[in-house]
Coordinates of C-alpha atoms in Angstrom, one line a residue:
X1 CA -39.8 6.8 18.6
X2 CA -37.4 5.3 20.3
X3 CA -35.3 8.6 19.3
X4 CA -37.7 10.6 21.1
X5 CA -37.4 8.6 24.8
X6 CA -35.4 11.8 26.5
X7 CA -36.2 9.4 29.6
X8 CA -34.5 6.1 28.3
X9 CA -30.7 6.8 27.2
X10 CA -29.4 3.9 26.3
X11 CA -32.2 3.4 23.9
X12 CA -32.0 6.1 22.1
X13 CA -28.1 5.1 21.9
X14 CA -29.0 1.8 20.0
X15 CA -31.5 3.5 18.4
X16 CA -29.6 5.4 16.2
X17 CA -26.7 2.5 15.3
X18 CA -29.2 0.8 14.6
X19 CA -30.6 3.5 11.8
X20 CA -26.6 3.3 10.3
X21 CA -26.5 0.1 10.2
X22 CA -30.4 0.0 7.7
X23 CA -28.4 1.6 5.1
X24 CA -30.4 3.9 1.8
X25 CA -32.9 2.1 3.8
X26 CA -33.5 4.4 6.5
X27 CA -32.3 8.3 4.8
X28 CA -35.6 8.8 3.8
X29 CA -36.7 8.8 8.2
X30 CA -33.8 10.9 9.4
X31 CA -33.7 13.1 6.9
X32 CA -37.2 14.5 7.4
X33 CA -35.7 14.1 11.2
X34 CA -34.1 16.9 9.9
X35 CA -36.8 18.9 9.9
X36 CA -38.7 17.9 13.6
X37 CA -39.8 20.7 16.2
X38 CA -37.2 19.5 18.2
X39 CA -34.0 20.3 18.7
X40 CA -32.0 17.3 20.1
X41 CA -33.8 15.1 17.4
X42 CA -32.9 17.2 14.9
X43 CA -29.2 17.1 16.8
X44 CA -29.6 13.1 15.8
X45 CA -30.2 13.6 12.8
X46 CA -27.3 15.3 12.0
X47 CA -25.0 12.8 13.8
X48 CA -26.4 9.2 12.0
X49 CA -26.7 11.3 7.7
X50 CA -22.8 11.1 9.0
X51 CA -23.1 7.8 9.7
X52 CA -24.3 6.7 6.7
X53 CA -22.5 9.1 4.7
X54 CA -25.8 9.2 1.4
X55 CA -25.3 12.1 -1.2
X56 CA -28.5 12.6 -1.2
X57 CA -27.9 13.5 2.0
X58 CA -25.8 15.9 1.7
X59 CA -28.4 19.0 1.0
X60 CA -30.0 18.6 3.9
X61 CA -28.0 19.0 6.0
X62 CA -25.8 21.9 4.0
X63 CA -29.2 23.2 5.2
X64 CA -28.9 22.3 8.5
X65 CA -25.8 24.4 8.8
X66 CA -28.3 27.5 8.8
X67 CA -30.7 25.6 11.6
X68 CA -31.8 28.2 14.8
X69 CA -29.9 25.6 16.9
X70 CA -26.1 25.9 18.1
X71 CA -25.7 21.7 18.4
X72 CA -27.1 20.7 15.0
X73 CA -25.2 23.1 13.4
X74 CA -22.1 21.8 14.9
X75 CA -23.5 18.1 14.1
X76 CA -24.3 19.3 10.5
X77 CA -20.7 20.7 9.9
X78 CA -19.3 17.2 11.5
X79 CA -21.6 15.2 9.6
X80 CA -20.8 16.8 6.3
X81 CA -17.4 15.6 7.1
X82 CA -17.5 12.6 7.2
X83 CA -18.3 12.6 3.5
X84 CA -19.5 15.7 1.8
X85 CA -18.7 16.8 -1.9
X86 CA -18.2 19.9 -3.9
X87 CA -21.4 21.7 -2.7
X88 CA -20.7 20.8 0.9
X89 CA -17.7 22.7 1.3
X90 CA -19.2 24.9 -0.7
X91 CA -21.9 25.5 2.3
X92 CA -19.1 24.4 5.1
X93 CA -17.0 27.9 4.0
X94 CA -19.8 30.2 4.2
X95 CA -20.6 29.1 7.8
X96 CA -17.3 29.7 9.3
X97 CA -18.1 34.0 8.8
X98 CA -20.4 32.9 11.6
X99 CA -18.6 33.9 14.9
X100 CA -19.1 31.1 17.1
X101 CA -16.0 29.4 17.9
X102 CA -16.9 25.5 18.4
X103 CA -19.1 25.9 15.4
X104 CA -15.8 27.4 13.5
X105 CA -13.7 24.8 14.7
X106 CA -16.3 21.3 13.1
X107 CA -16.2 23.2 10.0
X108 CA -11.7 24.3 10.0
X109 CA -12.3 20.0 11.5
X110 CA -14.5 19.0 9.1
X111 CA -12.8 20.5 5.7
X112 CA -10.0 18.7 6.8
X113 CA -11.8 16.3 6.4
X114 CA -12.9 16.7 2.7
X115 CA -9.2 17.6 1.8
X116 CA -10.7 20.8 1.3
X117 CA -9.4 23.8 2.8
X118 CA -11.3 27.8 2.5
X119 CA -9.8 29.5 0.9
X120 CA -6.0 31.4 2.2
X121 CA -7.2 34.4 2.7
X122 CA -10.1 33.1 4.9
X123 CA -7.4 30.6 6.9
X124 CA -4.6 33.1 8.0
X125 CA -6.8 35.1 10.1
X126 CA -8.1 31.9 12.4
X127 CA -4.2 30.9 12.8
X128 CA -3.5 33.8 15.4
X129 CA -7.1 31.6 17.5
X130 CA -6.2 29.8 20.3
X131 CA -9.0 27.4 20.7
X132 CA -9.2 26.9 16.3
X133 CA -5.0 27.1 15.2
X134 CA -4.2 23.7 15.4
X135 CA -6.6 22.8 13.0
X136 CA -5.8 26.0 11.4
X137 CA -2.2 25.6 10.8
X138 CA -3.0 21.6 9.5
X139 CA -4.8 22.9 6.6
X140 CA -2.3 25.1 5.7
X141 CA -0.7 21.9 4.3
X142 CA -3.8 21.3 2.1
X143 CA -3.0 24.4 0.1
X144 CA 0.5 23.7 -1.3
X145 CA 1.8 27.6 -2.5
X146 CA 3.8 29.3 -1.4
X147 CA 2.5 31.8 0.9
X148 CA 1.0 28.9 2.7
X149 CA 4.7 27.4 3.0
X150 CA 5.9 31.1 3.7
X151 CA 3.6 30.6 6.1
X152 CA 4.1 26.6 7.9
X153 CA 7.7 28.2 8.3
X154 CA 6.7 31.4 11.0
X155 CA 5.3 29.2 12.8
X156 CA 7.7 26.6 13.1
X157 CA 9.5 29.0 14.4
X158 CA 7.4 30.0 17.4
X159 CA 7.8 30.5 21.0
X160 CA 4.6 28.6 21.6
X161 CA 4.8 24.7 22.1
X162 CA 0.6 24.2 20.7
X163 CA 1.6 27.3 17.4
X164 CA 5.0 24.6 16.2
X165 CA 3.4 20.8 16.9
X166 CA 0.3 22.8 14.6
X167 CA 2.7 24.5 11.6
X168 CA 5.0 20.5 11.9
X169 CA 1.4 18.6 12.1
X170 CA 0.9 21.5 8.4
X171 CA 4.6 20.1 7.1
X172 CA 3.3 16.4 7.1
X173 CA 0.6 16.8 4.9
X174 CA 2.5 19.3 2.6
X175 CA 5.6 16.8 1.9
X176 CA 2.8 14.3 1.3
X177 CA 0.8 16.6 -1.3
X178 CA 4.3 18.6 -2.1
X179 CA 5.1 17.6 -6.0
X180 CA 8.3 16.5 -7.4
X181 CA 9.5 19.0 -8.7
X182 CA 8.8 22.1 -5.7
X183 CA 10.6 18.4 -2.6
X184 CA 14.5 19.4 -2.7
X185 CA 13.2 23.6 -3.0
X186 CA 10.2 22.9 0.2
X187 CA 13.5 20.5 2.4
X188 CA 15.6 23.4 1.6
X189 CA 12.5 26.3 3.3
X190 CA 12.1 23.8 6.2
X191 CA 16.4 23.6 6.7
X192 CA 16.6 26.8 6.8
X193 CA 13.3 27.7 8.9
X194 CA 14.9 25.0 11.6
X195 CA 17.6 26.4 12.1
X196 CA 16.6 29.9 13.3
X197 CA 14.7 28.1 15.5
X198 CA 15.7 28.7 19.1
X199 CA 17.3 25.3 20.7
X200 CA 15.6 23.0 17.7
X201 CA 17.1 19.8 19.0
X202 CA 14.5 20.4 21.9
X203 CA 11.4 21.4 20.1
X204 CA 12.1 18.6 17.8
X205 CA 12.5 15.8 20.4
X206 CA 9.9 17.1 22.1
X207 CA 8.2 16.6 19.8
X208 CA 8.4 12.8 18.0
X209 CA 7.2 11.8 21.1
X210 CA 4.2 13.7 20.8
X211 CA 0.6 12.1 21.5
X212 CA -0.9 13.5 17.4
X213 CA 0.4 11.2 15.5
X214 CA 0.2 14.0 12.9
X215 CA 3.2 16.6 15.1
X216 CA 5.4 13.5 15.1
X217 CA 5.4 12.7 10.4
X218 CA 5.8 16.1 10.2
X219 CA 8.5 16.1 12.8
X220 CA 10.1 13.1 10.7
X221 CA 10.7 15.0 7.4
X222 CA 11.8 17.9 10.3
X223 CA 14.4 16.7 12.2
X224 CA 15.2 14.2 8.4
X225 CA 15.3 17.2 6.4
X226 CA 17.4 19.2 9.4
X227 CA 20.0 16.7 9.1
X228 CA 21.2 15.7 12.4
X229 CA 22.3 13.0 13.6
X230 CA 20.8 14.2 17.5
X231 CA 17.7 13.0 16.7
X232 CA 18.4 9.4 15.5
X233 CA 17.3 7.3 17.8
X234 CA 13.9 8.9 18.8
X235 CA 13.1 9.4 15.3
X236 CA 14.0 5.2 15.3
X237 CA 11.1 4.8 18.1
X238 CA 8.4 6.5 15.6
X239 CA 8.9 3.9 14.0
X240 CA 6.6 1.6 16.9
X241 CA 3.2 3.4 15.3
X242 CA 3.1 1.4 12.5
X243 CA 2.5 4.3 10.6
X244 CA 4.9 5.9 11.6
X245 CA 7.3 3.8 9.9
X246 CA 8.0 4.2 5.9
X247 CA 7.9 7.7 7.1
X248 CA 10.5 6.7 10.0
X249 CA 13.5 5.2 7.6
X250 CA 13.1 7.6 4.8
X251 CA 14.1 11.0 8.2
X252 CA 16.8 8.5 9.3
X253 CA 17.8 7.3 5.2
X254 CA 18.6 11.5 5.0
X255 CA 21.0 11.7 7.9
X256 CA 22.8 9.3 6.4
X257 CA 26.3 7.5 7.7
X258 CA 27.1 8.6 11.5
X259 CA 24.0 8.3 12.4
X260 CA 23.7 4.8 10.2
X261 CA 26.7 4.3 12.6
X262 CA 25.1 5.6 16.0
X263 CA 22.2 3.4 15.4
X264 CA 23.9 0.5 14.4
X265 CA 25.7 0.0 17.9
X266 CA 23.2 0.6 20.2
X267 CA 20.8 -1.6 18.9
X268 CA 20.2 -3.2 21.5
X269 CA 18.8 -0.2 23.6
X270 CA 16.1 0.3 20.2
X271 CA 12.4 -1.4 20.5
X272 CA 11.3 -4.2 17.9
X273 CA 10.6 -1.5 15.3
X274 CA 13.0 1.6 16.0
X275 CA 15.5 -1.7 15.4
X276 CA 13.4 -2.8 11.9
X277 CA 13.5 0.7 11.5
X278 CA 16.8 2.0 11.8
X279 CA 18.2 -2.1 10.0
X280 CA 16.1 -0.7 6.8
X281 CA 17.7 2.9 6.6
X282 CA 21.1 1.3 7.1
X283 CA 19.4 -0.8 3.7
X284 CA 19.2 3.1 2.4
X285 CA 22.5 4.4 3.0
X286 CA 24.4 0.9 1.9
X287 CA 27.8 2.6 2.6
X288 CA 31.3 0.5 2.4
X289 CA 32.1 1.5 6.7
X290 CA 28.6 0.1 8.0
X291 CA 30.4 -3.0 6.9
X292 CA 31.6 -4.7 10.2
X293 CA 28.5 -4.6 12.3
X294 CA 26.5 -4.7 9.7
X295 CA 27.3 -8.5 9.4
X296 CA 28.1 -8.9 13.2
X297 CA 24.2 -8.7 12.4
X298 CA 23.7 -11.0 9.4
X299 CA 25.5 -13.4 12.2
X300 CA 23.4 -13.1 15.4
X301 CA 20.9 -11.0 14.4
X302 CA 16.9 -11.5 14.8
X303 CA 15.4 -12.6 12.3
X304 CA 14.0 -10.1 10.5
X305 CA 16.8 -8.2 11.4
X306 CA 19.9 -10.6 9.6
X307 CA 17.7 -10.4 6.1
X308 CA 17.8 -6.3 6.6
X309 CA 21.7 -6.7 7.9
X310 CA 22.3 -9.5 4.4
X311 CA 20.3 -6.7 2.0
X312 CA 22.8 -3.6 2.9
X313 CA 25.3 -5.7 2.9
X314 CA 25.1 -6.9 -0.7
X315 CA 24.0 -3.0 -1.0
X316 CA 27.9 -1.3 0.3
X317 CA 29.7 -3.0 -2.8
X318 CA 32.1 -4.3 0.0
X319 CA 34.2 -7.3 -1.8
X320 CA 35.0 -8.5 1.6
X321 CA 31.0 -9.1 2.4
X322 CA 31.4 -13.1 -0.5
X323 CA 33.4 -13.6 3.1
X324 CA 29.4 -13.7 5.5
X325 CA 27.1 -13.9 2.4
X326 CA 29.2 -16.8 0.9
X327 CA 27.6 -19.3 4.7
X328 CA 25.1 -17.7 4.7
X329 CA 23.4 -20.4 2.0
X330 CA 23.2 -23.1 4.1
X331 CA 21.2 -21.6 6.4
X332 CA 17.8 -21.9 5.6
X333 CA 16.2 -18.7 7.9
X334 CA 18.6 -15.8 5.6
X335 CA 19.5 -18.5 2.4
X336 CA 17.2 -16.3 -0.3
X337 CA 17.9 -13.2 1.5
X338 CA 22.2 -14.3 1.2
X339 CA 21.2 -15.4 -2.8
X340 CA 19.7 -12.1 -4.0
X341 CA 22.9 -10.0 -2.4
X342 CA 25.8 -11.5 -3.3
X343 CA 23.3 -11.1 -7.1
X344 CA 23.5 -7.1 -6.4
X345 CA 27.1 -8.0 -5.2
X346 CA 28.1 -10.1 -8.2
X347 CA 27.4 -6.7 -11.1
X348 CA 30.6 -4.5 -9.2
X349 CA 32.8 -7.9 -8.5
X350 CA 31.7 -10.2 -10.9
X351 CA 34.8 -12.9 -11.4
X352 CA 34.8 -13.1 -7.2
X353 CA 31.0 -13.3 -6.7
X354 CA 31.4 -15.7 -9.0
X355 CA 34.4 -17.7 -8.4
X356 CA 32.8 -17.8 -4.7
X357 CA 29.7 -19.5 -5.2
X358 CA 31.2 -22.7 -7.4
X359 CA 33.3 -22.7 -4.5
X360 CA 30.4 -24.0 -2.2
X361 CA 27.8 -25.6 -4.4
X362 CA 30.9 -27.9 -5.7
X363 CA 31.3 -29.2 -2.1
X364 CA 28.1 -28.1 -0.3
X365 CA 25.5 -27.6 -3.1
X366 CA 22.0 -26.0 -2.1
X367 CA 18.7 -24.7 -3.4
X368 CA 20.5 -20.3 -2.9
X369 CA 23.8 -21.6 -4.2
X370 CA 22.9 -23.4 -7.6
X371 CA 20.3 -20.3 -8.1
X372 CA 23.0 -17.3 -7.3
X373 CA 25.3 -19.1 -8.7
X374 CA 23.2 -19.8 -12.1
X375 CA 22.7 -15.2 -12.0
X376 CA 25.7 -14.7 -11.1
X377 CA 27.9 -16.7 -13.4
X378 CA 25.6 -17.3 -16.6
X379 CA 26.4 -19.4 -18.8
X380 CA 29.8 -19.7 -17.3
X381 CA 27.9 -21.5 -14.6
X382 CA 26.5 -24.3 -17.2
X383 CA 29.0 -27.7 -16.1
X384 CA 28.4 -27.0 -12.7
X385 CA 23.9 -26.8 -13.0
X386 CA 24.3 -30.2 -15.7
X387 CA 25.7 -31.6 -12.3
X388 CA 23.8 -30.7 -10.1
X389 CA 21.1 -31.2 -12.0
X390 CA 21.1 -34.8 -10.8
X391 CA 21.8 -34.8 -7.8
X392 CA 20.1 -36.6 -5.3
X393 CA 18.4 -34.0 -3.1
X394 CA 15.4 -33.1 -5.1
X395 CA 15.1 -29.1 -3.8
X396 CA 18.5 -29.4 -5.8
X397 CA 17.8 -30.5 -8.6
X398 CA 14.4 -28.3 -9.2
X399 CA 16.9 -25.3 -8.4
X400 CA 18.5 -26.4 -11.3
X401 CA 15.8 -27.0 -13.2
X402 CA 14.0 -23.6 -12.1
X403 CA 17.8 -21.9 -12.9
X404 CA 18.2 -22.9 -16.4
X405 CA 16.4 -20.7 -17.1
X406 CA 18.5 -17.7 -16.0
X407 CA 21.1 -19.3 -18.5
X408 CA 20.2 -19.9 -21.1
X409 CA 20.8 -21.5 -24.7
X410 CA 20.5 -24.7 -25.9
X411 CA 22.8 -27.1 -23.2
X412 CA 20.1 -24.8 -20.2
X413 CA 17.0 -26.3 -22.3
X414 CA 17.8 -29.9 -21.8
X415 CA 18.3 -30.6 -18.1
X416 CA 14.6 -28.0 -18.4
X417 CA 13.7 -31.0 -20.3
X418 CA 15.0 -34.1 -18.4
X419 CA 14.3 -32.1 -15.4
X420 CA 10.9 -32.7 -16.7
X421 CA 10.6 -36.5 -15.8
X422 CA 11.5 -36.4 -13.1
X423 CA 10.2 -38.3 -9.9
X424 CA 10.3 -34.9 -7.9
X425 CA 6.3 -33.4 -9.0
X426 CA 8.6 -30.1 -6.7
X427 CA 11.1 -30.7 -10.0
X428 CA 9.1 -31.3 -12.4
X429 CA 6.7 -28.6 -11.8
X430 CA 10.2 -26.2 -11.5
X431 CA 10.8 -27.2 -14.9
X432 CA 8.0 -26.1 -16.0
X433 CA 7.4 -23.1 -14.8
X434 CA 11.2 -22.0 -16.2
X435 CA 9.9 -22.7 -19.7
X436 CA 8.3 -19.3 -19.7
X437 CA 11.5 -18.2 -19.9
X438 CA 12.5 -19.5 -22.7
X439 CA 11.1 -18.6 -26.8
X440 CA 8.0 -19.8 -27.9
X441 CA 9.3 -22.4 -30.2
X442 CA 12.2 -23.8 -27.5
X443 CA 9.7 -24.1 -24.8
X444 CA 6.0 -24.8 -26.5
X445 CA 6.8 -28.7 -27.1
X446 CA 8.4 -29.9 -23.8
X447 CA 5.0 -26.7 -22.3
X448 CA 2.4 -29.8 -24.2
X449 CA 4.6 -32.5 -22.3
X450 CA 3.7 -30.9 -19.5
X451 CA 0.0 -29.5 -19.8
X452 CA 0.0 -33.2 -19.5
X453 CA 1.2 -33.9 -16.6
X454 CA -0.4 -35.8 -14.1
X455 CA 0.3 -33.1 -10.9
X456 CA -2.1 -30.1 -10.8
X457 CA 0.9 -27.4 -9.4
X458 CA 2.8 -29.1 -12.2
X459 CA -0.6 -28.1 -14.5
X460 CA -0.5 -25.1 -13.4
X461 CA 2.8 -23.9 -13.7
X462 CA 2.7 -24.7 -17.0
X463 CA 0.3 -22.7 -17.2
X464 CA 1.0 -20.3 -16.4
X465 CA 4.2 -20.1 -18.7
X466 CA 2.3 -20.7 -21.8
X467 CA 1.5 -17.6 -20.8
X468 CA 4.9 -15.4 -20.4
X469 CA 6.4 -16.9 -23.4
X470 CA 4.0 -16.0 -25.1
X471 CA 3.6 -19.9 -27.0
X472 CA 0.5 -18.9 -28.6
X473 CA -0.4 -22.5 -30.5
X474 CA -1.4 -23.3 -26.8
X475 CA -4.2 -21.4 -27.2
X476 CA -6.4 -24.6 -27.8
X477 CA -5.6 -26.6 -24.4
X478 CA -5.1 -23.7 -22.4
X479 CA -9.2 -23.6 -23.1
X480 CA -9.8 -27.3 -22.6
X481 CA -8.2 -26.2 -18.9
X482 CA -10.7 -22.9 -18.1
X483 CA -13.2 -26.0 -18.5
X484 CA -11.6 -28.2 -15.1
X485 CA -13.1 -28.1 -11.6
X486 CA -9.6 -26.8 -10.2
X487 CA -10.2 -23.8 -9.1
X488 CA -6.6 -23.1 -10.3
X489 CA -6.0 -24.7 -13.2
X490 CA -9.2 -22.7 -14.8
X491 CA -7.7 -19.4 -13.0
X492 CA -3.7 -19.9 -13.9
X493 CA -5.7 -20.8 -17.6
X494 CA -7.7 -17.2 -18.2
X495 CA -4.5 -15.3 -17.0
X496 CA -2.4 -16.8 -19.6
X497 CA -4.4 -16.1 -22.3
X498 CA -5.8 -12.9 -21.7
X499 CA -1.5 -12.6 -22.0
X500 CA -1.9 -14.0 -24.8
X501 CA -4.5 -12.2 -27.1
X502 CA -6.9 -15.7 -27.0
X503 CA -9.1 -14.9 -24.4
X504 CA -12.5 -15.9 -26.7
X505 CA -15.7 -14.8 -26.3
X506 CA -17.2 -18.7 -25.2
X507 CA -14.3 -19.5 -23.6
X508 CA -14.8 -16.1 -21.7
X509 CA -18.3 -17.3 -21.2
X510 CA -17.3 -20.4 -19.6
X511 CA -14.9 -18.8 -17.3
X512 CA -18.1 -16.0 -16.0
X513 CA -19.5 -18.8 -15.6
X514 CA -17.3 -21.4 -13.6
X515 CA -18.8 -22.3 -9.7
X516 CA -15.3 -20.7 -8.3
X517 CA -15.5 -17.1 -7.7
X518 CA -12.1 -16.6 -8.0
X519 CA -11.7 -17.6 -11.3
X520 CA -14.8 -15.3 -12.9
X521 CA -13.5 -12.6 -10.6
X522 CA -9.7 -13.9 -12.6
X523 CA -12.0 -13.6 -16.6
X524 CA -14.7 -9.9 -15.1
X525 CA -10.2 -8.1 -14.9
X526 CA -10.3 -9.8 -18.1
X527 CA -12.8 -9.8 -19.9
X528 CA -13.0 -5.5 -20.1
X529 CA -12.4 -5.7 -23.9
X530 CA -15.2 -8.3 -24.9
X531 CA -18.7 -7.3 -25.8
X532 CA -19.5 -9.8 -23.9
X533 CA -17.9 -8.5 -21.0
X534 CA -20.1 -5.4 -20.2
X535 CA -23.4 -8.1 -20.2
X536 CA -22.1 -10.7 -17.9
X537 CA -20.9 -8.0 -15.9
X538 CA -24.2 -6.8 -15.3
X539 CA -26.1 -10.8 -14.6
X540 CA -22.9 -10.5 -11.8
X541 CA -24.2 -7.9 -10.2
X542 CA -26.4 -10.1 -7.9
X543 CA -23.6 -12.4 -6.8
X544 CA -23.8 -13.9 -3.6
X545 CA -19.7 -12.8 -3.3
X546 CA -19.8 -9.4 -2.4
X547 CA -15.5 -8.9 -4.5
X548 CA -17.3 -10.7 -7.8
X549 CA -19.6 -7.9 -7.2
X550 CA -16.8 -5.8 -7.1
X551 CA -15.3 -7.0 -9.7
X552 CA -18.7 -6.3 -12.1
X553 CA -18.3 -2.9 -11.0
X554 CA -14.6 -2.5 -12.3
X555 CA -16.2 -3.8 -15.6
X556 CA -18.7 -1.9 -16.3
X557 CA -16.9 1.0 -14.7
X558 CA -14.0 1.3 -17.7
X559 CA -16.4 -1.2 -20.1
X560 CA -19.8 -0.2 -20.1
X561 CA -22.1 2.5 -21.1
X562 CA -24.2 5.4 -19.7
X563 CA -26.8 2.7 -20.6
X564 CA -25.1 0.4 -17.9
X565 CA -25.6 3.0 -15.2
X566 CA -29.4 3.0 -13.7
X567 CA -29.0 -0.8 -13.3
X568 CA -24.8 0.5 -11.5
X569 CA -27.0 2.7 -9.4
X570 CA -29.7 0.6 -8.3
X571 CA -27.4 -2.3 -6.9
X572 CA -25.8 1.1 -5.6
X573 CA -28.7 1.0 -3.1
X574 CA -29.3 -2.1 -2.5
X575 CA -24.6 -2.6 -1.7
X576 CA -24.8 -3.8 2.2
X577 CA -20.6 -4.1 1.0
X578 CA -19.0 -1.2 2.0
X579 CA -16.4 -2.2 -0.1
X580 CA -19.0 -3.7 -2.6
X581 CA -20.8 -0.9 -2.3
X582 CA -17.3 1.7 -2.9
X583 CA -16.4 0.2 -6.2
X584 CA -21.1 0.4 -7.7
X585 CA -20.5 4.9 -6.7
X586 CA -17.5 4.3 -8.1
X587 CA -18.3 3.0 -11.6
X588 CA -22.1 5.2 -11.4
X589 CA -20.3 7.7 -10.7
X590 CA -17.6 7.1 -14.1
X591 CA -20.7 5.2 -16.3
X592 CA -22.4 8.9 -15.1
X593 CA -20.1 11.3 -17.5
X594 CA -20.1 9.3 -20.8

């Protein structure tokens, strides 16, 4: 009734919003409103149904594409673009035949949103229409046929900026959807088309600062394909849009070493996101000639940039990298990154890296240095690990225990055995975690001890290690822990039992009834192969937590029979949470095929 109050537009908008919030319960009434005598009411109804995104309303919206009122037809097209299926796409294609520019634009936008391009012969005439070509070109990016690619490349060479930008936006879509086998061919075709464009650098430079993110995305791909390092600065700045950061990094990496040198030399002129993109690109390029600027950045740069510079240094395969990386093992801010970089470097220069690590561990043992030494030195590191396992600092002892599994053998198992009786819970936890890397025969007796530790984190690490090493003999111990009031222990026990293939019906039912919802979700994830799983999942469709209801829906979608369909559809119709509703909808669709 309020929707019909033309004198109060604020109330009408509030009524429309309220109907959307009511969800499925409002669909029937709003569909009926599509038959109202007042076209304004019909237009409101179409807009509300678009927000509700209910499949049952799609047929009525398709009919509304033939409404006598142009505004209703446009509203129906926009609504179908928010969630229509295959019948909706066919109805939208038919509506393109109407010679109504506003309706055609709405239909093209709807088809773009649905990722359903019309047939090429239908689409091509719209490329010459100033009002429609922007969307028409983007739809070309969804076609994936050589003929569509040729049309996009032709658009890149247009003298008109709007056409070029529309083609660039299409190029971004096309690149995203291109099959792996066609990417090299696509890149070559794009490069050839771009080289024919007058003042191509200026064209791409302008497009890189476009207000349209889709245009910037396609331009990044084009600039990378062209391999013109003079565009590197603007390409890096495109990373200020978080949605384009990865695309900017990939494109910069394609420019190679020259662009990386140029960017690293002018980092202070770049925004922080652009600096991060430049450093990420340097990691991808991984050229030894980048060592000097990367070394400076590793020592003096911002924390995030230092980490990236260290990663890049490790990948440059420069023997000089040891000089800058080893001192950084004592810097808590980047020690972990330095250790990983030294491990990568050790694959090429094992002897000098091991010698440098041995020297620093003898002089000033740090957790990162101990772990790096074990991973680079292997069995040769065992004598030093025995020493660091008795170090006064518990952090160093914990690292020694954790590193024992990287060395292997009886000597390293002894380090773990001694660490399990350490006074520090952190050291015992590290030892328990390390036992997951040994054989079940070697680790089993020690894990039995760790499972009885007074500290929950130690027991939880031991439970995880049982699953990792495959100690099936300890499955009964894990069964008992599933009933633990500590959610972490119970969850880890369920996960490890599933990994061992020993999650039995009784234990599964106990986990599914656990008061901690995280344990219940873990049980549902692990119980898909059990006969009891479907019955339990059906009962959990009413659970108070949305994420548990979603997990139950996923189990039913993978393991349920057609008998479950009605229950899932009923749960879907009353579900208010959008993510749980999506999971239930997916499950209902899967069950409908059985």
